[in-house]
């Protein structure tokens, strides 16, 4: 969950800003990166990825929203974690490449939210569609 800022060095932050600063660069760079986040692609994933890439190229608003998401500062969410009062299920893929230890991140965030952590084996950054049935079974009792 990107509710806390990931640890990144200054060089990585600069590279991220450069990639997302120009629409044509981000629109070309995002689709292969997006595919790398998925460890267990569902059967229709290639079609979905092609449609997503086409949407980015055809709609500048979506491309701009992608840049805003990628460059967002998470400190505003992080400081509010302790104020959440509803039940929380933190779902992370065990193979999420955005975190050095996805299971640890899930447990820590779940603890801050007084919730539960579900670490989905065989999934990457998008466990809700990589392993939808497993996630649904935990999320919808």
Tab-separated table of C-alpha atoms in Angstrom:
chain	number	residue	atom	x	y	z
A	1	UNK	CA	0.000	0.000	0.000
A	2	UNK	CA	1.364	3.353	-0.923
A	3	UNK	CA	0.296	5.083	2.247
A	4	UNK	CA	3.881	5.642	3.308
A	5	UNK	CA	6.608	7.021	1.153
A	6	UNK	CA	8.952	4.292	-0.081
A	7	UNK	CA	12.616	4.698	0.800
A	8	UNK	CA	14.351	6.062	-2.293
A	9	UNK	CA	17.726	7.602	-2.804
A	10	UNK	CA	18.163	11.050	-4.356
A	11	UNK	CA	19.183	9.519	-7.694
A	12	UNK	CA	16.049	7.369	-7.890
A	13	UNK	CA	13.836	10.337	-7.008
A	14	UNK	CA	15.486	12.436	-9.711
A	15	UNK	CA	15.088	9.685	-12.309
A	16	UNK	CA	11.426	9.270	-11.390
A	17	UNK	CA	10.818	13.009	-11.780
A	18	UNK	CA	12.578	13.053	-15.153
A	19	UNK	CA	10.582	10.077	-16.479
A	20	UNK	CA	7.248	11.513	-15.371
A	21	UNK	CA	7.985	15.119	-16.363
A	22	UNK	CA	7.363	14.591	-20.076
A	23	UNK	CA	4.169	13.014	-21.339
A	24	UNK	CA	5.731	11.088	-24.223
A	25	UNK	CA	8.445	9.616	-21.998
A	26	UNK	CA	6.033	8.569	-19.240
A	27	UNK	CA	3.515	7.175	-21.741
A	28	UNK	CA	6.281	5.047	-23.272
A	29	UNK	CA	7.907	4.054	-19.954
A	30	UNK	CA	4.811	3.192	-17.935
A	31	UNK	CA	3.427	0.154	-19.859
A	32	UNK	CA	6.584	-2.004	-19.552
A	33	UNK	CA	7.015	-0.974	-15.910
A	34	UNK	CA	3.345	-1.734	-15.227
A	35	UNK	CA	3.797	-5.216	-16.702
A	36	UNK	CA	6.836	-5.791	-14.470
A	37	UNK	CA	4.695	-5.218	-11.364
A	38	UNK	CA	2.454	-8.191	-12.149
A	39	UNK	CA	3.803	-11.588	-11.062
A	40	UNK	CA	0.707	-13.720	-11.822
A	41	UNK	CA	-1.073	-12.164	-14.804
A	42	UNK	CA	-4.720	-13.086	-15.277
A	43	UNK	CA	-5.686	-14.561	-18.677
A	44	UNK	CA	-6.799	-11.210	-20.142
A	45	UNK	CA	-3.804	-9.243	-18.849
A	46	UNK	CA	-2.110	-8.580	-22.208
A	47	UNK	CA	-5.339	-7.194	-23.652
A	48	UNK	CA	-5.828	-5.078	-20.526
A	49	UNK	CA	-2.246	-3.753	-20.693
A	50	UNK	CA	-2.614	-2.826	-24.379
A	51	UNK	CA	-5.888	-0.998	-23.665
A	52	UNK	CA	-4.306	0.871	-20.750
A	53	UNK	CA	-1.357	1.961	-22.914
A	54	UNK	CA	-3.704	3.109	-25.691
A	55	UNK	CA	-5.751	5.109	-23.193
A	56	UNK	CA	-2.626	6.845	-21.905
A	57	UNK	CA	-1.621	7.791	-25.453
A	58	UNK	CA	-5.096	9.011	-26.423
A	59	UNK	CA	-6.137	10.889	-23.280
A	60	UNK	CA	-3.716	13.477	-21.888
A	61	UNK	CA	-5.777	13.737	-18.679
A	62	UNK	CA	-5.069	10.100	-17.830
A	63	UNK	CA	-1.384	10.562	-18.515
A	64	UNK	CA	-1.362	13.618	-16.259
A	65	UNK	CA	-3.167	11.671	-13.520
A	66	UNK	CA	-0.568	8.895	-13.810
A	67	UNK	CA	2.213	11.433	-13.259
A	68	UNK	CA	0.409	12.909	-10.253
A	69	UNK	CA	0.000	9.454	-8.716
A	70	UNK	CA	3.617	8.454	-9.339
A	71	UNK	CA	5.047	11.668	-7.937
A	72	UNK	CA	2.649	12.054	-5.008
A	73	UNK	CA	4.023	12.749	-1.553
A	74	UNK	CA	2.600	10.155	0.827
A	75	UNK	CA	3.364	12.004	4.048
A	76	UNK	CA	-0.181	13.408	4.184
A	77	UNK	CA	-1.653	9.909	4.260
A	78	UNK	CA	0.981	8.513	6.593
A	79	UNK	CA	0.280	11.034	9.366
A	80	UNK	CA	-3.414	10.109	9.314
A	81	UNK	CA	-3.043	6.336	9.570
A	82	UNK	CA	-3.677	6.300	13.313
A	83	UNK	CA	-6.943	8.210	12.857
A	84	UNK	CA	-8.644	5.560	10.730
A	85	UNK	CA	-11.522	4.074	12.728
A	86	UNK	CA	-13.037	1.454	10.426
A	87	UNK	CA	-11.932	-2.154	9.913
A	88	UNK	CA	-8.957	-2.401	7.549
A	89	UNK	CA	-7.520	-5.219	5.491
A	90	UNK	CA	-4.091	-4.343	4.079
A	91	UNK	CA	-3.515	-6.419	0.943
A	92	UNK	CA	-0.057	-6.766	-0.587
A	93	UNK	CA	1.532	-9.158	-3.005
A	94	UNK	CA	4.516	-11.021	-1.595
A	95	UNK	CA	6.408	-10.180	-4.787
A	96	UNK	CA	5.640	-6.441	-4.925
A	97	UNK	CA	8.844	-4.979	-6.391
A	98	UNK	CA	8.158	-1.523	-4.958
A	99	UNK	CA	9.077	-2.701	-1.459
A	100	UNK	CA	12.206	-4.488	-0.260
A	101	UNK	CA	10.062	-6.552	2.147
A	102	UNK	CA	6.362	-6.403	1.154
A	103	UNK	CA	5.252	-8.638	4.042
A	104	UNK	CA	6.955	-6.375	6.578
A	105	UNK	CA	5.392	-3.284	5.000
A	106	UNK	CA	1.929	-4.887	5.079
A	107	UNK	CA	2.296	-5.877	8.739
A	108	UNK	CA	3.565	-2.424	9.762
A	109	UNK	CA	0.791	-0.564	7.946
A	110	UNK	CA	-1.844	-2.966	9.286
A	111	UNK	CA	-0.523	-2.387	12.793
A	112	UNK	CA	-0.703	1.408	12.373
A	113	UNK	CA	-4.302	1.027	11.163
A	114	UNK	CA	-5.196	-1.536	13.828
A	115	UNK	CA	-6.169	-3.835	10.978
A	116	UNK	CA	-5.165	-7.131	9.401
A	117	UNK	CA	-2.535	-7.861	6.784
A	118	UNK	CA	-3.013	-10.250	3.890
A	119	UNK	CA	0.192	-11.024	2.018
A	120	UNK	CA	-0.681	-12.834	-1.190
A	121	UNK	CA	1.938	-15.356	-2.281
A	122	UNK	CA	2.665	-15.406	-6.007
A	123	UNK	CA	1.298	-11.887	-6.522
A	124	UNK	CA	3.100	-8.642	-7.252
A	125	UNK	CA	1.857	-5.080	-6.936
A	126	UNK	CA	-1.757	-5.830	-7.902
A	127	UNK	CA	-2.852	-8.859	-5.847
A	128	UNK	CA	-6.522	-7.855	-6.110
A	129	UNK	CA	-6.557	-8.861	-9.769
A	130	UNK	CA	-3.618	-11.248	-9.882
A	131	UNK	CA	-5.205	-13.481	-7.231
A	132	UNK	CA	-8.735	-12.062	-7.143
A	133	UNK	CA	-10.453	-15.107	-5.647
A	134	UNK	CA	-7.987	-15.341	-2.766
A	135	UNK	CA	-8.279	-11.625	-1.980
A	136	UNK	CA	-12.090	-11.657	-2.273
A	137	UNK	CA	-12.316	-14.602	0.124
A	138	UNK	CA	-10.522	-12.554	2.793
A	139	UNK	CA	-12.114	-9.191	1.997
A	140	UNK	CA	-15.720	-10.371	1.768
A	141	UNK	CA	-16.453	-12.843	4.570
